[in-house]
PDB file of C-alpha atoms in Angstrom:
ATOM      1  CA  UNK H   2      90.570  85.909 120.039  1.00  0.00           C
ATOM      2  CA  UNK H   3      93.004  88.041 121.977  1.00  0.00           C
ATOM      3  CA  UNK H   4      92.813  91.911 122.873  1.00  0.00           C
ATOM      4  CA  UNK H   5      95.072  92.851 120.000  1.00  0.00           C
ATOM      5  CA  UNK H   6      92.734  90.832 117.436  1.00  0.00           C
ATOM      6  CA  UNK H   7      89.637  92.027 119.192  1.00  0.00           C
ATOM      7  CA  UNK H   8      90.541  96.046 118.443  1.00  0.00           C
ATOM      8  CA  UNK H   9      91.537  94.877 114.415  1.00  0.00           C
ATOM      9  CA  UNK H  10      88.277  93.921 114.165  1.00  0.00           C
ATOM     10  CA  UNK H  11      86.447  96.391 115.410  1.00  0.00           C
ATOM     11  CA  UNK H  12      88.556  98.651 112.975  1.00  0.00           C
ATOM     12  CA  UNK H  13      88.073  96.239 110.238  1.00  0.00           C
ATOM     13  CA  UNK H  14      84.197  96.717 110.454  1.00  0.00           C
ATOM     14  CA  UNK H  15      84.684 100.687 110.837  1.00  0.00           C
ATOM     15  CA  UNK H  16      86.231 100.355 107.377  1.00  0.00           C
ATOM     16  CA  UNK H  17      83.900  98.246 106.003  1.00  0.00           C
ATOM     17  CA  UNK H  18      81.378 100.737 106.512  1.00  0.00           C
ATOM     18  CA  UNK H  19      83.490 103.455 105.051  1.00  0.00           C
ATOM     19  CA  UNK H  20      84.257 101.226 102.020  1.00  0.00           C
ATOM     20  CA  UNK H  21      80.452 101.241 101.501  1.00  0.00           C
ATOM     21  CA  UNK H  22      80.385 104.394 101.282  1.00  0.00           C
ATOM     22  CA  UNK H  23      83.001 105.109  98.651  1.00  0.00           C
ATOM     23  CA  UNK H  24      82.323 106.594  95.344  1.00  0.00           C
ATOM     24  CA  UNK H  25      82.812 103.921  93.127  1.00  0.00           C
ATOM     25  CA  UNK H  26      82.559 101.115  95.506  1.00  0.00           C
ATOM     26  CA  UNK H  27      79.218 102.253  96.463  1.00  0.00           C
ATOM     27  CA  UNK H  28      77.771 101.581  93.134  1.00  0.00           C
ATOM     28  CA  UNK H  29      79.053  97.810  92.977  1.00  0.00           C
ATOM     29  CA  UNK H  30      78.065  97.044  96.653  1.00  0.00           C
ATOM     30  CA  UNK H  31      75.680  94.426  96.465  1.00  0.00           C
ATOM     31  CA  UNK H  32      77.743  92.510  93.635  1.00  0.00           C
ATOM     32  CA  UNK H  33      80.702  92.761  96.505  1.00  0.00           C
ATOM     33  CA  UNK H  34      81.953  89.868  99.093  1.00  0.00           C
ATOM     34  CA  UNK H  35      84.414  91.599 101.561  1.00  0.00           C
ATOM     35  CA  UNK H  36      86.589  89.380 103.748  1.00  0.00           C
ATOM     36  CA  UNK H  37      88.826  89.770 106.706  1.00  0.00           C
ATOM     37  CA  UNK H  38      91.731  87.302 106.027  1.00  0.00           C
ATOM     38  CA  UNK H  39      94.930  87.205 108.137  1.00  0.00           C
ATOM     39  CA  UNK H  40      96.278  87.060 111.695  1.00  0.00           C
ATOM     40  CA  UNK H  41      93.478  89.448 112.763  1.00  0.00           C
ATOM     41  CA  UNK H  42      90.744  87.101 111.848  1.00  0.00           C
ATOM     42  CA  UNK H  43      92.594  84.175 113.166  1.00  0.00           C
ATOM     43  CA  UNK H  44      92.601  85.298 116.530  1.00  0.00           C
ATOM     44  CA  UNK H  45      96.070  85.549 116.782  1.00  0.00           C
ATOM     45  CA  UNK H  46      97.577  89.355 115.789  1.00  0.00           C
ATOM     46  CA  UNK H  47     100.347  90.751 117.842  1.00  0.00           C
ATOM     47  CA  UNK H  48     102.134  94.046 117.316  1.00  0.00           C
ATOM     48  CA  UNK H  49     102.781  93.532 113.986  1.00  0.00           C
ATOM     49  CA  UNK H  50      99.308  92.531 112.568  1.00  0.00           C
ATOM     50  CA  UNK H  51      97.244  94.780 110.623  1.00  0.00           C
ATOM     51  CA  UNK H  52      94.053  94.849 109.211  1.00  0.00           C
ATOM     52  CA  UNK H  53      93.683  92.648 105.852  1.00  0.00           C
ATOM     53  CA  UNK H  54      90.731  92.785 103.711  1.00  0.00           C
ATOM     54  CA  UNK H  55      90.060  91.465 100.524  1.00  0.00           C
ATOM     55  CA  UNK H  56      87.068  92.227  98.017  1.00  0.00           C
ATOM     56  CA  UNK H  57      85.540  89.181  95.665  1.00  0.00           C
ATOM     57  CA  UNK H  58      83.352  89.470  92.955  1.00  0.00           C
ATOM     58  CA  UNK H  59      82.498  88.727  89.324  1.00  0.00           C
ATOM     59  CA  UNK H  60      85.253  88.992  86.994  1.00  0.00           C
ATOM     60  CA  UNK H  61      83.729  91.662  84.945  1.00  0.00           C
ATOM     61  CA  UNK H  62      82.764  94.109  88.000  1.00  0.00           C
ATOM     62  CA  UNK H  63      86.303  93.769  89.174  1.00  0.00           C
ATOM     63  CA  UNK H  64      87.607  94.764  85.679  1.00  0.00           C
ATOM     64  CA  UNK H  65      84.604  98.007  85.314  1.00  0.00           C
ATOM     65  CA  UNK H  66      86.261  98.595  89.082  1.00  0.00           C
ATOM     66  CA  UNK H  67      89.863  98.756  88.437  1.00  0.00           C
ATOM     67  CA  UNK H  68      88.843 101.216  85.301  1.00  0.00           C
ATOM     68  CA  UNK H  69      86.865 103.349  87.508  1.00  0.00           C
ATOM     69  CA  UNK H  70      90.277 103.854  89.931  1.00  0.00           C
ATOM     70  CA  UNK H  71      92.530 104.488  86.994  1.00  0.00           C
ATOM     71  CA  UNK H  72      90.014 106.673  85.222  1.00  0.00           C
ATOM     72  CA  UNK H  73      89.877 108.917  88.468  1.00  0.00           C
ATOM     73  CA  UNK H  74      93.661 108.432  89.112  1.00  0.00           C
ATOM     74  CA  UNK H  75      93.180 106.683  92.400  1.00  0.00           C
ATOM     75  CA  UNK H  76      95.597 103.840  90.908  1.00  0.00           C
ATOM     76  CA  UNK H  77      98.538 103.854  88.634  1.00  0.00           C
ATOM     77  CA  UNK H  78      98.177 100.176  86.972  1.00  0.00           C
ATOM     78  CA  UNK H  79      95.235  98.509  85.201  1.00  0.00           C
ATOM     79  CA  UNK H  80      95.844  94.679  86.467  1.00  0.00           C
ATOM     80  CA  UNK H  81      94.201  95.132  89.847  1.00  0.00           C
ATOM     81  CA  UNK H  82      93.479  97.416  93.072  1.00  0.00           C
ATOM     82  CA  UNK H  83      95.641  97.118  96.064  1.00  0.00           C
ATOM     83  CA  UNK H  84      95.439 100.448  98.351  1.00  0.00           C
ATOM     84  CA  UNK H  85      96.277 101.063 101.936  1.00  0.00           C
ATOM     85  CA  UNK H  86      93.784 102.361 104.854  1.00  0.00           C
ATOM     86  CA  UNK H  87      94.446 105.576 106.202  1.00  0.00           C
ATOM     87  CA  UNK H  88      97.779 105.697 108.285  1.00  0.00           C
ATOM     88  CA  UNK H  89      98.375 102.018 106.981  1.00  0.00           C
ATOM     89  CA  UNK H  90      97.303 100.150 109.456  1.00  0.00           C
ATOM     90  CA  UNK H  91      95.929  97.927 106.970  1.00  0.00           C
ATOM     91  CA  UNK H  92      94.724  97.446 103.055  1.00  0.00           C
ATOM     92  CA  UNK H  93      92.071  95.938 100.834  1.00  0.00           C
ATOM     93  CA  UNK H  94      92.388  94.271  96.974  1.00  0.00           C
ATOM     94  CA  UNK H  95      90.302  92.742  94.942  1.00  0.00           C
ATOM     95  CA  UNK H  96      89.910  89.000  93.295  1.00  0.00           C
ATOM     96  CA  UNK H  97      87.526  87.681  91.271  1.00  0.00           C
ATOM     97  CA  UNK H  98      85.478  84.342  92.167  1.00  0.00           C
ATOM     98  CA  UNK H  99      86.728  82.372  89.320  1.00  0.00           C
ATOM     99  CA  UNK H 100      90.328  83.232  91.340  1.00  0.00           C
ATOM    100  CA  UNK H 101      88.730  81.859  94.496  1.00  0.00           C
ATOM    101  CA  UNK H 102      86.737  78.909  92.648  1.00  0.00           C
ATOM    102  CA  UNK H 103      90.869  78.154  90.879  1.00  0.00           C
ATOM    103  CA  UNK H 104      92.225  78.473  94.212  1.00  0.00           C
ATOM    104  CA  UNK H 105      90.363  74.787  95.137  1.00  0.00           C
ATOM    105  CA  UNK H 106      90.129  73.394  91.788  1.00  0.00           C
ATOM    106  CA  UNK H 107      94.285  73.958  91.911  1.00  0.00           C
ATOM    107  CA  UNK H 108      94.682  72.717  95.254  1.00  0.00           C
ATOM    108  CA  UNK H 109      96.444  75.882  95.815  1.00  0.00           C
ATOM    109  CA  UNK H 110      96.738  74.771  99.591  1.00  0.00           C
ATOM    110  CA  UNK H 111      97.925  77.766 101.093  1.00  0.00           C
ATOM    111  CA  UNK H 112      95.514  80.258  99.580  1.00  0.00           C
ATOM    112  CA  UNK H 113      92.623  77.174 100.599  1.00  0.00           C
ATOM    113  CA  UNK H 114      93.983  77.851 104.063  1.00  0.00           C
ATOM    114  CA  UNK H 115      94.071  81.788 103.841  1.00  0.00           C
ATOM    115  CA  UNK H 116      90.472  81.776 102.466  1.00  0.00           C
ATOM    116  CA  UNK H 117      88.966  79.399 104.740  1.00  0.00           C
ATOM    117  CA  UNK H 118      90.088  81.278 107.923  1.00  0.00           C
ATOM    118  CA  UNK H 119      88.503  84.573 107.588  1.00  0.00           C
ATOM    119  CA  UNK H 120      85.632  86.548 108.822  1.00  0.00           C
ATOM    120  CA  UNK H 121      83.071  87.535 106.087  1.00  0.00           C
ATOM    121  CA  UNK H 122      82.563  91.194 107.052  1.00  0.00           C
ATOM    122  CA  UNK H 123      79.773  91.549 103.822  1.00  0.00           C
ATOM    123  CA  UNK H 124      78.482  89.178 101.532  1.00  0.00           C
ATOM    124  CA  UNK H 125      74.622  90.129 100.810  1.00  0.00           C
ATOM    125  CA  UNK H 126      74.437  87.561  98.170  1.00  0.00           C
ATOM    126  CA  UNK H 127      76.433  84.918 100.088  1.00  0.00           C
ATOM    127  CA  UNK H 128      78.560  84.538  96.794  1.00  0.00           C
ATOM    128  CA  UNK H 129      81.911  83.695  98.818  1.00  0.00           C
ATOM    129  CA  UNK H 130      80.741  81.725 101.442  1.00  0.00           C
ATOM    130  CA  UNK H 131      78.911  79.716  98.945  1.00  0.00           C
ATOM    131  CA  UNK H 132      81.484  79.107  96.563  1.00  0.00           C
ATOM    132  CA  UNK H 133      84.016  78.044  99.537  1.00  0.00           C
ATOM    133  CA  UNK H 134      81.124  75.305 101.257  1.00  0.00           C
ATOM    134  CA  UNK H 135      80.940  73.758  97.280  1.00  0.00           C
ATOM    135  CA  UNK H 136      84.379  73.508  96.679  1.00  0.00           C
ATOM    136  CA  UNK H 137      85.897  72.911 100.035  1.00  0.00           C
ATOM    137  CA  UNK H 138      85.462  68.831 100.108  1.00  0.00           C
ATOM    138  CA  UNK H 139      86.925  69.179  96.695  1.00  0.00           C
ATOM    139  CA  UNK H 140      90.295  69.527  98.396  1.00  0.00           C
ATOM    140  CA  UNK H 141      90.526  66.483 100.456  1.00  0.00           C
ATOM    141  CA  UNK H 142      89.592  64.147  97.565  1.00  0.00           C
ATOM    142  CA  UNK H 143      92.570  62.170  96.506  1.00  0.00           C
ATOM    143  CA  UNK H 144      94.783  63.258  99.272  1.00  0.00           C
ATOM    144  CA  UNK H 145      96.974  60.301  98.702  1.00  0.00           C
ATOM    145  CA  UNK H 146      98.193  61.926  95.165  1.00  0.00           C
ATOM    146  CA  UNK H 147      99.171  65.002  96.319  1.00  0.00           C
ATOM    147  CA  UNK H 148     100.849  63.193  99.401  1.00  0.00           C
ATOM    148  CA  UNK H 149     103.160  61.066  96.847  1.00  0.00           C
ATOM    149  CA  UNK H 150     104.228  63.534  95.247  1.00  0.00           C
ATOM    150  CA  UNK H 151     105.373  66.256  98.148  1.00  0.00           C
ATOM    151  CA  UNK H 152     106.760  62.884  99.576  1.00  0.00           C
ATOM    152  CA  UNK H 153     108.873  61.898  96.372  1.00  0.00           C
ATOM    153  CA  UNK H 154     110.211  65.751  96.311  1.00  0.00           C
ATOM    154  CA  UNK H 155     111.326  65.007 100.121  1.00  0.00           C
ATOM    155  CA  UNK H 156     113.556  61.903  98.767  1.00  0.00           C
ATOM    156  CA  UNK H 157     114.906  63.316  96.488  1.00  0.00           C
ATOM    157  CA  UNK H 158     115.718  66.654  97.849  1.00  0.00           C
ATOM    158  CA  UNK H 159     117.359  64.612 100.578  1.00  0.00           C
ATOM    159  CA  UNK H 160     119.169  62.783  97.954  1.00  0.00           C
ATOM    160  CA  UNK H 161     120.344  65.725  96.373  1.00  0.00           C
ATOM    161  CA  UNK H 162     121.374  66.904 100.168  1.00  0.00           C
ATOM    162  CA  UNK H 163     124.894  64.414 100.041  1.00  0.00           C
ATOM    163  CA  UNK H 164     126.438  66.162  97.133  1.00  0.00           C
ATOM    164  CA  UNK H 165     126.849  69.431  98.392  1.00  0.00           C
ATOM    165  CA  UNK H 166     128.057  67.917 102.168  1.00  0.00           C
ATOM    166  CA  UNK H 167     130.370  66.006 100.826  1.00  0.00           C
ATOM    167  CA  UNK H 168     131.692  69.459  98.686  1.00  0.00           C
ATOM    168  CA  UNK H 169     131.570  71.762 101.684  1.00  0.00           C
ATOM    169  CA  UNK H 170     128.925  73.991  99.617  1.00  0.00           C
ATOM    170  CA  UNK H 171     127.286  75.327 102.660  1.00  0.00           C
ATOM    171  CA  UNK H 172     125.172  77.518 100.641  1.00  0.00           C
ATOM    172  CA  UNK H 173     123.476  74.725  98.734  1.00  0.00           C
ATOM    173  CA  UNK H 174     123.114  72.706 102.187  1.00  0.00           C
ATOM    174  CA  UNK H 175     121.061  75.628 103.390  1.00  0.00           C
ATOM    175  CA  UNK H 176     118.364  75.754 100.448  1.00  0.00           C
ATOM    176  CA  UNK H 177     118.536  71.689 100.540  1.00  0.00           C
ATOM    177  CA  UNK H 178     117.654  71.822 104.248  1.00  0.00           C
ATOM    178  CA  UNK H 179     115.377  74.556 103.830  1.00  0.00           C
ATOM    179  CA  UNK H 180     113.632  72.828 101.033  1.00  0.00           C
ATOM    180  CA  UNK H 181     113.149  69.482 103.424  1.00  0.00           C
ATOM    181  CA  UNK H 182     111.889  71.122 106.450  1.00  0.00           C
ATOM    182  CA  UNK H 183     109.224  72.804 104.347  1.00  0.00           C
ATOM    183  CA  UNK H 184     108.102  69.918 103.027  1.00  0.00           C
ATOM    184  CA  UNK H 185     108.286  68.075 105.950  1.00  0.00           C
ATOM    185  CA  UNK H 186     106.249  70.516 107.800  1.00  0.00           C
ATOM    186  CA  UNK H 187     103.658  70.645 104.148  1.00  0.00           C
ATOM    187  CA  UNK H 188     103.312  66.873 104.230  1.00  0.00           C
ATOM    188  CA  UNK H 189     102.765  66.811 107.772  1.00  0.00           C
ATOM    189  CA  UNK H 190      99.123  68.517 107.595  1.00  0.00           C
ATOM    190  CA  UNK H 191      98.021  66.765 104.260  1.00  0.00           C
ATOM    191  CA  UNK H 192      98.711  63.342 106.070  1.00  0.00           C
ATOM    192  CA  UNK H 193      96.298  64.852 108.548  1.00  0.00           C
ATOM    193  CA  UNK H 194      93.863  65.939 105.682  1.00  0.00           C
ATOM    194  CA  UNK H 195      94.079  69.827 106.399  1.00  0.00           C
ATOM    195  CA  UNK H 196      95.189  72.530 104.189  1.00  0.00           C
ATOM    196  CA  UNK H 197      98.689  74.689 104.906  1.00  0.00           C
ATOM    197  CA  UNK H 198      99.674  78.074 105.522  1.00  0.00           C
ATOM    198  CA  UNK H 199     102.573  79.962 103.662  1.00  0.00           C
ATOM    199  CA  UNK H 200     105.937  79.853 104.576  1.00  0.00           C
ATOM    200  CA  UNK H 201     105.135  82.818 107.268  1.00  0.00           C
ATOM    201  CA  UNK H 202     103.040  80.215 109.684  1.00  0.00           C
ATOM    202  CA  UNK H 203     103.980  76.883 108.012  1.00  0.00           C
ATOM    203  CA  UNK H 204     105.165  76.580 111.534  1.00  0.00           C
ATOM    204  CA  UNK H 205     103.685  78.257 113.644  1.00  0.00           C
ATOM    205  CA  UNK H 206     101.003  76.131 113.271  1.00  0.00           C
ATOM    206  CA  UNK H 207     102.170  72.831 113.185  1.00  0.00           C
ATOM    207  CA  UNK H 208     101.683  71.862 116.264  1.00  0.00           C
ATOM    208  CA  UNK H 209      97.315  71.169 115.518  1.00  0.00           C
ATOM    209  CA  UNK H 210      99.094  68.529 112.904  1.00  0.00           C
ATOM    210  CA  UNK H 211      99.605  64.549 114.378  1.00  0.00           C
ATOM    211  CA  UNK H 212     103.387  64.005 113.463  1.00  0.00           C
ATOM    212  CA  UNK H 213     104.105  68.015 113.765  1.00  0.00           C
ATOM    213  CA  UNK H 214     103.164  67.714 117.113  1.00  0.00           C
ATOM    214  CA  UNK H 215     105.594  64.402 118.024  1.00  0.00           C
ATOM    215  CA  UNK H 216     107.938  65.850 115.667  1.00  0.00           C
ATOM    216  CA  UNK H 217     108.356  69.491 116.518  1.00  0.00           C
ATOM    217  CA  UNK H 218     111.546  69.598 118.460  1.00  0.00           C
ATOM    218  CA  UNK H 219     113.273  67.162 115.837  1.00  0.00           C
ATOM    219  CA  UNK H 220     112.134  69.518 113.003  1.00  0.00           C
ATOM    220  CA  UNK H 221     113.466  72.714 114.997  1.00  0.00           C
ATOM    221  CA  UNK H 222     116.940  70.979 115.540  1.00  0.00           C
ATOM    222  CA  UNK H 223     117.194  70.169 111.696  1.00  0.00           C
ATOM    223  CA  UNK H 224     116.773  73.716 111.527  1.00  0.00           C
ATOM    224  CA  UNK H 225     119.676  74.490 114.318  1.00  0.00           C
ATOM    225  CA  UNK H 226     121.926  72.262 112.509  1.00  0.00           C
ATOM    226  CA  UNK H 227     121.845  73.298 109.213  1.00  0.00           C
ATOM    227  CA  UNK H 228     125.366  74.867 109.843  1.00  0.00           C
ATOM    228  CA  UNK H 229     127.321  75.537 112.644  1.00  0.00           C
ATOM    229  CA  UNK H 230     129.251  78.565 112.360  1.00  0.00           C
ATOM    230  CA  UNK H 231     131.372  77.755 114.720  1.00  0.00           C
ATOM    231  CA  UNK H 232     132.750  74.599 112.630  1.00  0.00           C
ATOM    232  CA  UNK H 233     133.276  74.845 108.841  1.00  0.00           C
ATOM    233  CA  UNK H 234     131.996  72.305 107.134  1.00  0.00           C
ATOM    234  CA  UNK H 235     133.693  69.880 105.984  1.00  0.00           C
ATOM    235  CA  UNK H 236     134.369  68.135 102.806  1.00  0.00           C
ATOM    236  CA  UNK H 237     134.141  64.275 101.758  1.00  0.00           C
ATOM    237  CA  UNK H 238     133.300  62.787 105.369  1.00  0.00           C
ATOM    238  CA  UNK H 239     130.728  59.886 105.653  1.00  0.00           C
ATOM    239  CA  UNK H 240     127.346  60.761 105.487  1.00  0.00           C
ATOM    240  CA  UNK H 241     126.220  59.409 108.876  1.00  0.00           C
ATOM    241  CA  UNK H 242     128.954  61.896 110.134  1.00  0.00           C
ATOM    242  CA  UNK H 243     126.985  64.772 108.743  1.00  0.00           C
ATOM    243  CA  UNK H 244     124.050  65.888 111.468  1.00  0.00           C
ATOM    244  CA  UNK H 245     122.183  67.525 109.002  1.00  0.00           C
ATOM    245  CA  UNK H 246     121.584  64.609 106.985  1.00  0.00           C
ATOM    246  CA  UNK H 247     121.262  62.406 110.029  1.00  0.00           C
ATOM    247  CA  UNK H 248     118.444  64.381 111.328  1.00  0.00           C
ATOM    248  CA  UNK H 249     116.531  64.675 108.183  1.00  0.00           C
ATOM    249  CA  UNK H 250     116.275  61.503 107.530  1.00  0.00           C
ATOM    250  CA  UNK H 251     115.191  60.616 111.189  1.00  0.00           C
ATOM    251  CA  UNK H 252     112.292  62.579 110.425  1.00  0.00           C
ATOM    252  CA  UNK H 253     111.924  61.714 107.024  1.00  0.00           C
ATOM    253  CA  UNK H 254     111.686  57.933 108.198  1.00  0.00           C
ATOM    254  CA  UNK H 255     109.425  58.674 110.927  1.00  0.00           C
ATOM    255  CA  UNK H 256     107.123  60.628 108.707  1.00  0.00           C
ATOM    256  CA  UNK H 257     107.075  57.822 106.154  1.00  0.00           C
ATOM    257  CA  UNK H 258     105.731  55.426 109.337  1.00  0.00           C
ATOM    258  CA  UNK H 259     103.598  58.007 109.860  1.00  0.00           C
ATOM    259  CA  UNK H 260     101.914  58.083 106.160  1.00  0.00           C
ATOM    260  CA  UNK H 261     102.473  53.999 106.250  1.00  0.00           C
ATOM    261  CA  UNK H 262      99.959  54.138 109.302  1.00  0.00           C
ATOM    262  CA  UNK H 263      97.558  55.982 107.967  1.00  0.00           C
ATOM    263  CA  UNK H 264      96.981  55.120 104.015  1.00  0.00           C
ATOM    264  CA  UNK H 265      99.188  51.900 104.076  1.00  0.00           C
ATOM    265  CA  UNK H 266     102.475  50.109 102.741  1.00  0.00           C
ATOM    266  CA  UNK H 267     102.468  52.371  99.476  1.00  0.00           C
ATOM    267  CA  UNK H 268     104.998  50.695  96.859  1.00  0.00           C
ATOM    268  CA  UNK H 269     106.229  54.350  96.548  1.00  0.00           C
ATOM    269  CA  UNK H 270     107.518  54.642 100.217  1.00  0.00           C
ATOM    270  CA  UNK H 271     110.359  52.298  99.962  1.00  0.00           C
ATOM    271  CA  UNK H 272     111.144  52.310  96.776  1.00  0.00           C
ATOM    272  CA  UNK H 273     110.652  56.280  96.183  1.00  0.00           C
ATOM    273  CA  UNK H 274     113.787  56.431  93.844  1.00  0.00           C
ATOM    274  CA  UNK H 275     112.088  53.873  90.684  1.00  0.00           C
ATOM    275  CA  UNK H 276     108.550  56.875  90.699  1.00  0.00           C
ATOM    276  CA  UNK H 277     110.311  60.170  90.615  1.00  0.00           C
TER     277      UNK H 277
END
């Protein structure tokens, strides 16, 4: 944990305590889990980090909670609580458990990865840690599924990629090549069995995945290449001539080797375009 992450924290407990101490809060406590979630419980926060807490707890003391801050006019909407601290260096919400249980029964991968890298600042009932340890091996049961089906998106968003080459639509080559590295980057921790981040550290973090790791100066250059501003693009060439399409489907084929390796010669692989 660095210097920066070290101070969050120590402010993240301060407000804990405070939270305790809070009118309404007060009353709910012991009912409450509170979490630290975020680049500050990660270990990781630089200058632009702040302190992110979130409160779980039953679904109908989060509803007699929200009432209780629109009664007193502390918020302006009845569908949930989401204040700053003081001076915003942070803020706190609340979710329910059944939003946390849905998170893993969804495979909702990048709130699985939010949730499971946090420091529990308060859970007196051990509500939150328990419900993560029950579902959490959930997850990784019939990885292969969720693998085929990121994997068949990848084809055919690559597919998709020729049209607007060969038309010179550099917008629509942008989202295309947006929309592979993502999933290239998404596929390349479920392969490894792990969870993924948002969009914000898809990246970042790629490098604790197998192929991200082989495969991270590849995927940046994808990324470099999507256009060249310096030469328009141009219409109706060849598609080997195109470096954007090149690249991708280096990678592409690479990461298909990859999954090959690891859960074997899936009919799907090769012949991607007869399941989608």
């Amino acid at each position: 944990m660095n210097y920066r992450s070290s101070e969050l924290l120590e402010k993240a407990k301060y407000y804990c305590n405070e939270l305790s101490k809070h009118h309404i809060l007060s009353k709910y406590w012991y009912e409450l889990a509170l979490v630290l979630k975020g680049s500050t419980a990660r270990g990781n926060s630089d200058q632009y980090s702040d302190i992110d807490l979130v409160f779980f707890c039953d679904k109908n003391i989060l509803d007699r909670i929200v009432k209780d801050y629109y009664d007193e006019g502390l918020i302006s909407r009845e569908d949930g609580i989401f204040l700053p601290l003081p001076e915003w260096i942070g803020h706190y919400n609340l979710e329910s458990y059944d939003d946390l249980i849905g998170y893993f029964k969804e495979k909702n991968y990048p709130q699985i990865w939010e949730y499971t890298n946090i420091i529990i600042l308060h859970d007196e009932l051990n509500r939150f840690s328990g419900i993560v340890e029950e579902y959490n091996n959930y997850v990784f049961q019939d990885m292969i599924t969720d693998i085929k089906e990121k994997y068949l998106s990848l084809q055919l968003t690559l597919d998709w990629l020729r049209h607007p080459l060969k038309r010179g639509d550099e917008l629509s080559v942008i989202l295309h090549c947006s929309k592979i590295i993502r999933l290239i980057c998404q596929l390349s921790y479920l392969i490894d069995e792990k969870t993924y981040p948002h969009d914000k550290w898809l990246f970042y973090y790629l490098k604790q995945t197998e192929f991200g790791n082989r495969n991270e100066n590849k995927i940046k250059e994808l990324g470099k290449n999507i256009i060249n501003n310096s030469i328009p693009l141009q219409v109706d060439k060849e598609l080997d001539e195109y470096s954007q399409y090149v690249l991708a489907e280096s990678i592409i084929t690479d990461l298909k080797n990859q999954i090959q390796l690891k859960y074997g010669n899936e009919p799907w692989l090769d012949e991607w375009y007869s399941f989608v």
